[in-house]
Amino acid sequence: MTTPRNDTTPAELDATLERAATAFPLLAGLAPDQRAVLLRTVADALDADADELVPLAMAEAHYPEARCRGELARTTFQLRLFAETLEEGSFLGAAVDPADPDWGTPRPDVRRLMLPLGPVVVFGAGNFPFAFATAGGDTASALAAGCPVVVKAHPGHPGLARRTADLVTTALAGAGAPDGTFALVEGMETGRRAVTHPLTRAVGFTGSVAGGRALYDLAVSRPDPIPFYGELGSVNPVFVTNAAAAARGPEILSGYAESATLGSGQFCTKPGVLLLPEETDLTPLTGALADRGPAPLLNDRVEQVFSDTLGTLADHPATEVLLRGGPTGEGWTPTLLRTDLGSLIEHADVLLEECFGPATLVVTYEDERRLLEVGAALRGQLTVTVHGEEADPLAPALLSLGSSLAGRVIWNGWPTGVAVTHAMTHGGPYPATTAPIHTSVGTAAIQRFLRPVSFQSVPQSLLPRALRDGNPLGVPRSVNGVHEQS
Amino acid sequence: MTTPRNDTTPAELDATLERAATAFPLLAGLAPDQRAVLLRTVADALDADADELVPLAMAEAHYPEARCRGELARTTFQLRLFAETLEEGSFLGAAVDPADPDWGTPRPDVRRLMLPLGPVVVFGAGNFPFAFATAGGDTASALAAGCPVVVKAHPGHPGLARRTADLVTTALAGAGAPDGTFALVEGMETGRRAVTHPLTRAVGFTGSVAGGRALYDLAVSRPDPIPFYGELGSVNPVFVTNAAAAARGPEILSGYAESATLGSGQFCTKPGVLLLPEETDLTPLTGALADRGPAPLLNDRVEQVFSDTLGTLADHPATEVLLRGGPTGEGWTPTLLRTDLGSLIEHADVLLEECFGPATLVVTYEDERRLLEVGAALRGQLTVTVHGEEADPLAPALLSLGSSLAGRVIWNGWPTGVAVTHAMTHGGPYPATTAPIHTSVGTAAIQRFLRPVSFQSVPQSLLPRALRDGNPLGVPRSVNGVHEQS
């Protein structure tokens, strides 16, 4: 199925961002619980249209139906969770410091509130056509913050993007959102123009290191640089200690095979490197991978990059091919490569590149303590996973290594499947993201689109209501730096 | 007094950052209350040396003694306030989401903690030789977060920087801080190398737009871009409504004169533009400014830039000179310029440039409602001040305009003097800062140097103690997104 291109013209983009800028103060001025209604209305509209949306996703992203239905459910759950976040109110960061003549600096009355940044441009991911795309996490968190959103449609699923955008636009209009609250634009050049457009105040991006870095470079080169929240790439290493391999080797290997091939290995959290003792019997892994049938990749471009990256890895003198997969008429079968710990460290620049697709690398070690040396070879990660036993002497050091490298550290589990919760971090140092102090999944993602504003000596009647004496909105606040008891 | 240059060599810088990187896990591993002890020890050492530090600051920055003593007191207060912040514990962002089979996505146990970024390079300001310099706010907040700090000494006060650094280093060593926790380096090229050094994880900067932008460009062009927290420039407009001018004109004008000439107008929060009704009698302002004696500027470079910028403003056909100040043997006397609202908007690119030094611009308006048009001409600001009456019809719109442009909105007061409190924001959209969602003053400044890490399914014994069941450290936490009652 081919959907004809429909690139947004520069004049259309200007008009779109002008509508977004006009909508901004109106959207920002809505009470949080009014914005919550908007998000729920969007979620309801998407759920109601599932039987139309899911086949579009299946056709354009080549995923099975269950995966698409599950991802849509995750997406509407996410919208509703941000509605709850708005109603709960902690995101406002409300803080009250009354005047204090005995303070260490002259101290007038100072009160802080988090306010939205302005129009946000969102680049959705190709591999999550719902949850990280048109109405995905970046869109949900920016709208929740009170920022109008202009989504640049992913070229991998233009039909789904358009239908989703129509539903979102109609739902928002029906719920009384300001005109310009949401829009879809198309075309690669349009995306670049949107990042450099004077009215754009922040960018959310999920995709490749190459694509994300190019757009990041545009955002930071503007006359007025703007925040660019890019979630780029990760190899998501999995460390297996001697004790864990001895206790649960086959179980770990079959779990790994499943996680590494979810979505044909096209997850940003795909475990790409498995480090385990050299005496481990790899049969459960090779067997499980060999049993996987072929699965199609997202699109020709993903397939080309995967084929090239895999070729470089497989041809590298430091690797051997334990299972040679490849393209069939119905997609790709998985490939398993192997190297040893010393070679991994020596050739980290090649062997620790993300290989997005159904391939993974086993790294065997002789001496467990050398696992810690891998830290210096690894760049920033979305996740680090440790399989160990609770009394494992190396466990604390591996968890500590993980927390220094990644935004999420997983114990005896798998990195695929990022729960949408309050305490979740989907982020990490570059190149996992371009903004290491943030998360793009979970309710804390809203913070990326809010800026603090402090009001000094402003009379009660002119203060935002969340900051007035007596806390008339009943929002969580800090007073003198301490959580206010309600 | 001239202090000889002592530029740090590239090899010395390498060694300094390697010591910082070695110190990092040790410093990060200290309990927050242990880091609080370090900060208090530094504060005590600086206070104890006041009689040596203050004369150095007076000689190098050309400020009077009272100003220097006050600023040192602010600096040590700030260090102690961050010690309290560490003991209070909210900065940890501790969050617990227990596993929940009924959640909308598969939800294992997920717990989040804020962890320090790593070695931070700090560029202090020339105009605040204590509070925004060697042991100033960036240093205090980064050390509090658990990040080793390498300060690039400001060339305007090298002697003070060295003595301060010696005191900090000795105090930290005496209190048991890891070797490498703090260091001073010198030289402009050293500063550039420090920003691009592979071991640097973030940069704090206070200074000019030109200098800050050049270093920002280096930070974001790295193979691995890092956060750059730059506080650059601002004209800090002051809006006076008809009603306020009628009620309190002379009082407002004399208050403005005092704020605009504090520190010879060398404050980043200096009010640079005063907008008021054209019928206002400006005598109280011209008189107060004419009564100011000459005051020396910080250094030759500041004087040169000020002289050039002022010349451009004064020679502009849209301005008239109401009071012509200039250089004398003992420093500069203040200059007062005037234009009208229409001209300001028409020539915003010249007339709304920051003029760092003793000069300020009065903008007169005929029609009060046109004040709101100035918003489109203004770039991001650290502060916007509104002088109005509580029932002023324009007051809500002016406060709203202020909150859209600036990090701090002041009512019937003055922007100079930034209280160090919990609810303070010293920040704003570019060019006020390079990081609009943060503050560089107040306890929230610590958040710039912390990144979230989530621990998934990690057993109790291996979790950071702040995240364990029962909250053994008694830190403020959220559980399921809601503040935990202790």
Coordinates of C-alpha atoms in Angstrom, one line a residue, chain A:
Chain A
M1 CA 0.0 0.0 0.0
T2 CA 1.4 3.3 -0.9
T3 CA 0.0 6.6 0.3
P4 CA 0.8 9.6 -1.9
R5 CA 3.1 12.2 -0.5
N6 CA 1.5 15.4 0.5
D7 CA 4.4 17.6 1.7
T8 CA 3.3 20.7 3.6
T9 CA 4.4 23.9 1.9
P10 CA 6.5 26.5 3.7
A11 CA 3.4 28.8 3.6
E12 CA 1.2 26.1 5.1
L13 CA 3.8 25.5 7.8
D14 CA 3.9 29.2 8.6
A15 CA 0.1 29.3 8.9
T16 CA 0.1 26.1 11.0
L17 CA 2.7 27.5 13.5
E18 CA 0.9 30.9 13.6
R19 CA -2.3 29.1 14.5
A20 CA -0.4 27.2 17.2
A21 CA 1.1 30.4 18.6
T22 CA -2.4 32.0 18.6
A23 CA -3.8 28.9 20.4
F24 CA -1.0 28.9 23.0
P25 CA -2.2 31.5 25.5
L26 CA -5.7 30.2 25.3
L27 CA -4.6 26.6 25.9
A28 CA -2.2 27.6 28.6
G29 CA -4.9 29.6 30.2
L30 CA -7.3 26.6 30.6
A31 CA -7.4 25.2 34.0
P32 CA -5.5 21.9 34.3
D33 CA -8.7 20.0 34.7
Q34 CA -10.1 21.5 31.5
R35 CA -7.0 20.2 29.7
A36 CA -7.6 16.9 31.3
V37 CA -11.0 16.8 29.6
L38 CA -9.3 17.4 26.2
L39 CA -6.9 14.5 26.7
R40 CA -9.6 12.1 27.7
T41 CA -11.7 13.2 24.7
V42 CA -8.8 12.4 22.4
A43 CA -8.3 9.0 24.1
D44 CA -11.9 8.2 23.7
A45 CA -11.9 9.1 20.0
L46 CA -8.9 6.9 19.3
D47 CA -10.4 4.0 21.2
A48 CA -13.7 4.3 19.4
D49 CA -11.9 4.2 16.0
A50 CA -9.7 1.2 16.9
D51 CA -11.1 -1.0 14.2
E52 CA -10.1 1.5 11.5
L53 CA -6.7 2.5 13.1
V54 CA -5.4 -0.9 13.8
P55 CA -5.6 -2.2 10.2
L56 CA -3.8 0.9 9.0
A57 CA -1.0 0.3 11.5
M58 CA -0.8 -3.3 10.5
A59 CA -0.5 -2.4 6.8
E60 CA 2.0 0.4 7.2
A61 CA 4.2 -0.9 10.0
H62 CA 3.9 -4.6 9.2
Y63 CA 3.1 -5.5 12.8
P64 CA 0.6 -8.2 13.8
E65 CA -2.8 -7.2 15.0
A66 CA -2.3 -8.0 18.7
R67 CA 0.8 -5.8 18.8
C68 CA -1.1 -2.9 17.2
R69 CA -4.2 -3.2 19.5
G70 CA -1.9 -3.4 22.5
E71 CA 0.0 -0.3 21.4
L72 CA -3.1 1.7 20.8
A73 CA -4.4 0.7 24.3
R74 CA -1.1 1.9 25.7
T75 CA -1.5 5.2 23.9
T76 CA -4.9 6.0 25.1
F77 CA -4.0 4.8 28.7
Q78 CA -1.1 7.3 28.4
L79 CA -3.4 10.1 27.5
R80 CA -5.7 9.4 30.4
L81 CA -2.8 9.1 32.8
F82 CA -1.7 12.6 31.8
A83 CA -5.2 13.7 32.5
E84 CA -4.9 12.4 36.0
T85 CA -1.5 14.1 36.3
L86 CA -3.2 17.4 35.5
E87 CA -5.9 16.8 38.1
E88 CA -3.4 15.8 40.8
G89 CA -1.4 19.0 40.3
S90 CA 2.2 18.3 41.4
F91 CA 3.3 19.1 37.8
L92 CA 2.6 22.8 38.6
G93 CA 5.6 22.8 40.9
A94 CA 3.8 25.4 43.0
A95 CA 6.1 26.9 45.7
V96 CA 5.4 29.7 48.2
D97 CA 8.2 31.5 50.1
P98 CA 6.6 34.3 52.2
A99 CA 8.5 37.4 52.8
D100 CA 11.0 36.9 55.7
P101 CA 13.0 39.7 57.2
D102 CA 15.2 37.3 59.1
W103 CA 16.3 35.4 55.9
G104 CA 20.0 35.4 54.9
T105 CA 19.3 37.6 51.8
P106 CA 16.6 40.3 51.5
R107 CA 13.6 38.2 50.9
P108 CA 10.3 39.5 49.5
D109 CA 7.3 37.3 48.9
V110 CA 8.3 34.9 46.1
R111 CA 6.0 32.3 44.6
R112 CA 6.7 29.9 41.7
L113 CA 4.6 28.1 39.2
M114 CA 5.5 26.0 36.1
L115 CA 4.2 27.4 32.9
P116 CA 4.1 25.9 29.4
L117 CA 6.9 26.8 26.9
G118 CA 4.8 27.4 23.8
P119 CA 4.3 25.6 20.5
V120 CA 6.1 22.2 20.4
V121 CA 7.1 20.3 17.3
V122 CA 7.0 16.5 17.7
F123 CA 8.7 13.9 15.5
G124 CA 7.2 10.5 16.1
A125 CA 9.0 7.2 15.8
G126 CA 8.6 4.8 13.0
N127 CA 8.6 1.7 15.2
F128 CA 5.7 2.7 17.5
P129 CA 3.1 4.1 15.2
F130 CA 0.8 4.8 18.1
A131 CA 2.6 5.1 21.4
F132 CA 5.5 7.2 20.2
A133 CA 3.9 8.8 17.2
T134 CA 1.1 11.3 16.3
A135 CA -0.8 11.0 19.5
G136 CA 2.0 9.4 21.5
G137 CA 3.9 10.3 24.6
D138 CA 5.5 13.5 23.4
T139 CA 2.2 14.8 22.1
A140 CA 0.4 13.8 25.2
S141 CA 2.9 15.4 27.6
A142 CA 3.2 18.6 25.6
L143 CA -0.6 19.1 25.4
A144 CA -0.9 18.3 29.0
A145 CA 1.7 21.0 29.8
G146 CA -0.5 23.4 27.8
C147 CA 1.7 23.6 24.7
P148 CA 0.1 23.4 21.2
V149 CA 1.6 20.5 19.2
V150 CA 2.6 20.3 15.6
V151 CA 3.4 16.7 14.6
K152 CA 5.7 16.0 11.7
A153 CA 4.2 12.8 10.3
H154 CA 6.5 9.8 10.1
P155 CA 6.9 8.8 6.5
G156 CA 6.6 5.1 7.4
H157 CA 2.9 5.4 8.3
P158 CA 1.4 8.5 6.6
G159 CA -2.1 7.0 6.3
L160 CA -2.2 6.2 10.0
A161 CA -0.7 9.6 10.9
R162 CA -3.4 11.4 8.9
R163 CA -6.3 9.4 10.3
T164 CA -5.0 9.8 13.8
A165 CA -4.5 13.5 13.3
D166 CA -8.0 13.9 11.9
L167 CA -9.4 12.1 15.0
V168 CA -7.3 14.2 17.4
T169 CA -8.2 17.5 15.7
T170 CA -11.9 16.7 15.6
A171 CA -12.0 15.5 19.2
L172 CA -10.1 18.6 20.4
A173 CA -12.4 20.9 18.5
G174 CA -15.5 19.1 19.8
A175 CA -14.2 19.5 23.3
G176 CA -13.7 23.2 22.9
A177 CA -9.9 23.3 22.5
P178 CA -8.6 26.5 20.9
D179 CA -8.1 26.3 17.1
G180 CA -4.5 25.5 16.4
T181 CA -4.0 23.3 19.5
F182 CA -2.9 20.4 17.3
A183 CA -1.8 19.9 13.7
L184 CA -0.1 17.5 11.4
V185 CA 2.5 18.5 8.8
E186 CA 4.4 16.3 6.3
G187 CA 7.7 16.2 4.5
M188 CA 11.3 15.9 5.6
E189 CA 12.1 19.5 4.6
T190 CA 9.0 20.6 6.5
G191 CA 10.4 19.0 9.6
R192 CA 13.7 20.9 9.3
R193 CA 11.8 24.1 8.7
A194 CA 9.6 23.4 11.8
V195 CA 12.7 23.0 14.0
T196 CA 14.1 26.3 12.9
H197 CA 10.8 28.2 12.8
P198 CA 10.8 31.3 15.0
L199 CA 7.5 30.3 16.7
T200 CA 8.6 26.8 17.7
R201 CA 9.6 26.7 21.4
A202 CA 10.7 23.1 21.9
V203 CA 11.1 19.8 19.9
G204 CA 10.3 16.2 20.9
F205 CA 11.9 13.5 18.8
T206 CA 12.1 9.7 18.8
G207 CA 14.2 8.1 16.2
S208 CA 17.7 7.3 14.9
V209 CA 21.0 8.8 16.1
A210 CA 21.7 10.2 12.7
G211 CA 18.3 11.8 12.1
G212 CA 18.0 13.1 15.7
R213 CA 21.4 14.6 15.7
A214 CA 20.8 16.4 12.5
L215 CA 17.7 18.0 13.9
Y216 CA 19.3 18.7 17.3
D217 CA 22.1 20.5 15.4
L218 CA 19.4 22.7 13.8
A219 CA 17.7 23.4 17.1
V220 CA 20.8 24.5 18.9
S221 CA 22.1 26.6 16.0
R222 CA 19.0 28.8 15.9
P223 CA 19.5 32.5 16.7
D224 CA 17.5 31.6 19.8
P225 CA 18.3 27.9 20.7
I226 CA 15.4 25.9 21.9
P227 CA 15.2 22.7 24.0
F228 CA 15.5 19.6 21.8
Y229 CA 14.3 16.4 23.5
G230 CA 15.6 13.6 21.3
E231 CA 15.5 9.9 22.2
L232 CA 18.0 8.4 19.8
G233 CA 19.8 5.1 20.2
S234 CA 21.0 2.4 22.7
V235 CA 22.4 -1.1 22.7
N236 CA 20.9 -1.9 26.1
P237 CA 23.5 -4.3 27.4
V238 CA 22.6 -7.3 29.5
F239 CA 25.1 -8.5 32.1
V240 CA 24.8 -12.0 33.3
T241 CA 26.9 -13.0 36.3
N242 CA 28.5 -16.4 36.8
A243 CA 26.0 -17.2 39.6
A244 CA 23.0 -16.2 37.5
A245 CA 24.2 -18.2 34.5
A246 CA 24.8 -21.3 36.8
A247 CA 21.4 -20.9 38.5
R248 CA 19.2 -20.0 35.5
G249 CA 21.2 -20.1 32.3
P250 CA 18.5 -21.6 30.0
E251 CA 15.7 -19.5 31.4
I252 CA 17.8 -16.3 30.9
L253 CA 18.7 -17.3 27.3
S254 CA 15.1 -18.0 26.3
G255 CA 14.0 -14.7 27.9
Y256 CA 16.7 -12.9 26.1
A257 CA 15.7 -14.4 22.7
E258 CA 12.1 -13.2 23.2
S259 CA 13.0 -9.7 24.3
A260 CA 15.6 -9.2 21.5
T261 CA 13.2 -10.3 18.8
L262 CA 10.1 -8.4 20.0
G263 CA 8.8 -6.3 17.1
S264 CA 11.5 -7.9 14.9
G265 CA 14.2 -6.3 17.1
Q266 CA 13.0 -2.8 16.2
F267 CA 12.7 -1.5 19.7
C268 CA 14.8 1.3 21.1
T269 CA 15.1 -0.8 24.2
K270 CA 16.0 -4.0 22.3
P271 CA 18.8 -5.8 24.3
G272 CA 21.6 -5.8 21.7
V273 CA 24.5 -7.2 23.7
L274 CA 24.4 -10.1 26.1
L275 CA 27.5 -10.6 28.3
L276 CA 27.8 -14.1 29.9
P277 CA 30.3 -16.7 31.0
E278 CA 32.2 -18.3 28.2
E279 CA 31.2 -21.8 29.4
T280 CA 27.5 -21.1 29.0
D281 CA 25.7 -23.5 26.8
L282 CA 24.2 -21.2 24.1
T283 CA 21.9 -23.8 22.7
P284 CA 18.7 -22.4 24.3
L285 CA 19.5 -19.1 22.7
T286 CA 20.4 -20.3 19.2
G287 CA 17.5 -22.7 19.3
A288 CA 15.0 -20.1 20.3
L289 CA 16.2 -17.7 17.6
A290 CA 16.3 -20.4 15.0
D291 CA 12.7 -21.3 15.8
R292 CA 11.5 -17.7 15.1
G293 CA 10.0 -17.4 11.7
P294 CA 10.8 -14.5 9.4
A295 CA 9.2 -11.2 10.2
P296 CA 9.0 -8.1 8.0
L297 CA 10.8 -4.9 8.9
L298 CA 9.1 -1.6 9.2
N299 CA 10.1 -0.2 5.8
D300 CA 12.8 -0.3 3.1
R301 CA 14.9 2.3 4.8
V302 CA 15.0 0.5 8.1
E303 CA 15.8 -2.7 6.2
Q304 CA 18.7 -1.0 4.3
V305 CA 20.3 0.4 7.4
F306 CA 19.9 -2.9 9.3
S307 CA 21.4 -4.9 6.4
D308 CA 24.4 -2.5 6.3
T309 CA 25.0 -2.5 10.0
L310 CA 24.6 -6.2 10.3
G311 CA 27.0 -6.7 7.4
T312 CA 29.6 -4.6 9.2
L313 CA 29.2 -6.6 12.4
A314 CA 29.2 -10.0 10.8
D315 CA 32.2 -9.3 8.6
H316 CA 34.2 -7.9 11.5
P317 CA 37.2 -10.2 12.2
A318 CA 36.4 -10.1 16.0
T319 CA 32.9 -11.6 15.6
E320 CA 31.7 -15.1 14.6
V321 CA 28.2 -15.9 13.3
L322 CA 26.5 -18.4 15.5
L323 CA 23.2 -18.2 13.6
R324 CA 23.0 -16.6 10.2
G325 CA 19.6 -15.1 9.6
G326 CA 18.6 -13.1 6.6
P327 CA 15.9 -11.9 4.3
T328 CA 13.2 -14.2 3.1
G329 CA 10.1 -13.5 1.1
E330 CA 8.2 -13.0 4.3
G331 CA 10.8 -10.9 6.1
W332 CA 14.0 -11.4 8.1
T333 CA 15.0 -14.3 10.3
P334 CA 17.3 -13.4 13.3
T335 CA 21.0 -13.4 13.3
L336 CA 23.2 -14.2 16.4
L337 CA 26.8 -13.1 16.6
R338 CA 29.5 -13.8 19.2
T339 CA 32.7 -12.1 20.4
D340 CA 34.7 -12.1 23.6
L341 CA 35.0 -9.4 26.2
G342 CA 38.5 -8.3 25.2
S343 CA 37.5 -7.9 21.6
L344 CA 34.3 -6.0 22.5
I345 CA 36.3 -3.5 24.4
E346 CA 39.0 -3.2 21.7
H347 CA 36.5 -2.7 18.9
A348 CA 33.8 -0.9 20.9
D349 CA 33.4 1.7 18.2
V350 CA 32.1 -0.9 15.8
L351 CA 30.7 -3.7 18.0
L352 CA 28.7 -1.4 20.3
E353 CA 26.9 0.5 17.6
E354 CA 23.1 0.0 17.7
C355 CA 21.9 -2.6 15.2
F356 CA 18.2 -1.9 14.8
G357 CA 16.5 -5.1 13.7
P358 CA 16.6 -8.8 14.4
A359 CA 20.2 -9.4 15.3
T360 CA 22.1 -9.5 18.6
L361 CA 25.6 -10.0 19.9
V362 CA 26.7 -12.5 22.6
V363 CA 29.9 -11.5 24.5
T364 CA 31.6 -14.2 26.5
Y365 CA 33.9 -13.5 29.4
E366 CA 36.4 -15.6 31.3
D367 CA 36.7 -13.4 34.3
E368 CA 33.5 -12.0 35.7
R369 CA 35.3 -9.0 37.3
R370 CA 36.3 -7.8 33.9
L371 CA 32.6 -7.0 33.2
L372 CA 33.1 -3.7 34.9
E373 CA 35.7 -2.7 32.3
V374 CA 32.9 -2.7 29.7
G375 CA 31.6 0.5 31.4
A376 CA 34.4 2.6 29.9
A377 CA 33.6 1.3 26.4
L378 CA 29.8 1.9 26.6
R379 CA 28.2 5.3 25.7
G380 CA 25.0 6.5 27.3
Q381 CA 22.2 3.9 27.4
L382 CA 18.4 3.9 27.8
T383 CA 18.8 0.7 29.8
V384 CA 21.3 -1.6 31.5
T385 CA 20.1 -5.0 32.6
V386 CA 21.7 -7.1 35.3
H387 CA 21.0 -10.8 35.8
G388 CA 22.4 -11.9 39.1
E389 CA 21.7 -13.5 42.4
E390 CA 20.9 -11.3 45.4
A391 CA 24.1 -12.3 47.2
D392 CA 26.2 -12.0 44.1
P393 CA 29.4 -10.2 45.1
L394 CA 29.4 -8.3 41.8
A395 CA 25.8 -7.3 41.8
P396 CA 26.2 -3.9 43.6
A397 CA 29.0 -2.8 41.3
L398 CA 27.0 -3.8 38.2
L399 CA 23.9 -2.0 39.3
S400 CA 26.0 1.0 40.1
L401 CA 27.7 0.8 36.7
G402 CA 24.2 0.6 35.2
S403 CA 23.0 3.7 37.0
S404 CA 26.0 5.6 35.8
L405 CA 25.4 4.7 32.2
A406 CA 21.6 4.5 31.8
G407 CA 18.3 6.0 32.7
R408 CA 16.8 2.6 33.7
V409 CA 18.5 -0.3 35.5
I410 CA 16.7 -3.6 35.3
W411 CA 17.2 -6.6 37.6
N412 CA 16.5 -10.1 36.3
G413 CA 14.1 -8.8 33.7
W414 CA 14.1 -7.4 30.2
P415 CA 14.3 -3.8 28.9
T416 CA 11.6 -4.1 26.3
G417 CA 8.2 -2.9 27.6
V418 CA 8.6 0.5 29.2
A419 CA 5.9 0.9 31.8
V420 CA 4.0 4.2 31.7
T421 CA 4.2 5.2 35.4
H422 CA 5.2 8.1 37.6
A423 CA 8.6 6.7 38.6
M424 CA 9.6 5.6 35.1
T425 CA 12.7 7.0 33.3
H426 CA 13.0 6.5 29.6
G427 CA 16.2 8.5 29.0
G428 CA 19.9 8.5 29.6
P429 CA 23.2 10.2 28.6
Y430 CA 24.0 10.8 24.9
P431 CA 23.4 9.1 22.5
A432 CA 20.5 7.5 24.4
T433 CA 19.0 11.0 24.4
T434 CA 20.1 14.6 23.8
A435 CA 18.7 15.7 27.2
P436 CA 20.1 13.4 29.9
I437 CA 18.1 14.9 32.8
H438 CA 14.7 14.1 31.4
T439 CA 12.4 11.2 30.6
S440 CA 10.2 10.8 27.6
V441 CA 8.0 8.1 29.1
G442 CA 5.9 8.4 32.3
T443 CA 4.2 11.3 33.9
A444 CA 7.5 13.2 34.6
A445 CA 7.8 13.7 30.8
I446 CA 5.5 16.7 31.2
Q447 CA 8.4 18.6 32.9
R448 CA 10.2 18.9 29.5
F449 CA 7.6 21.4 28.4
L450 CA 7.3 23.6 31.4
R451 CA 9.4 26.5 32.6
P452 CA 9.4 28.0 36.1
V453 CA 8.2 31.5 36.6
S454 CA 8.4 33.3 40.0
F455 CA 6.1 36.0 41.1
Q456 CA 7.6 38.6 43.4
S457 CA 5.4 40.7 45.8
V458 CA 2.4 40.2 43.5
P459 CA -0.9 40.9 45.4
Q460 CA -3.2 38.1 46.1
S461 CA -5.9 39.2 43.6
L462 CA -3.3 39.3 40.8
L463 CA -1.5 36.0 41.6
P464 CA -2.3 32.8 39.7
R465 CA -4.9 31.0 41.8
A466 CA -2.6 28.0 42.5
L467 CA -0.3 30.4 44.4
R468 CA -2.7 32.3 46.5
D469 CA -2.9 32.1 50.3
G470 CA -5.0 29.3 51.6
N471 CA -4.3 27.2 48.5
P472 CA -7.8 27.7 47.0
L473 CA -7.1 25.1 44.2
G474 CA -5.8 22.6 46.7
V475 CA -2.8 21.7 44.6
P476 CA 0.3 20.1 46.1
R477 CA 2.7 22.9 47.0
S478 CA 5.9 23.5 48.9
V479 CA 6.1 26.3 51.5
N480 CA 9.5 27.4 52.5
G481 CA 10.9 24.3 50.6
V482 CA 8.8 21.8 52.5
H483 CA 5.7 19.9 51.2
E484 CA 2.6 21.7 52.5
Q485 CA 0.3 19.4 54.5
S486 CA -3.2 19.7 53.1

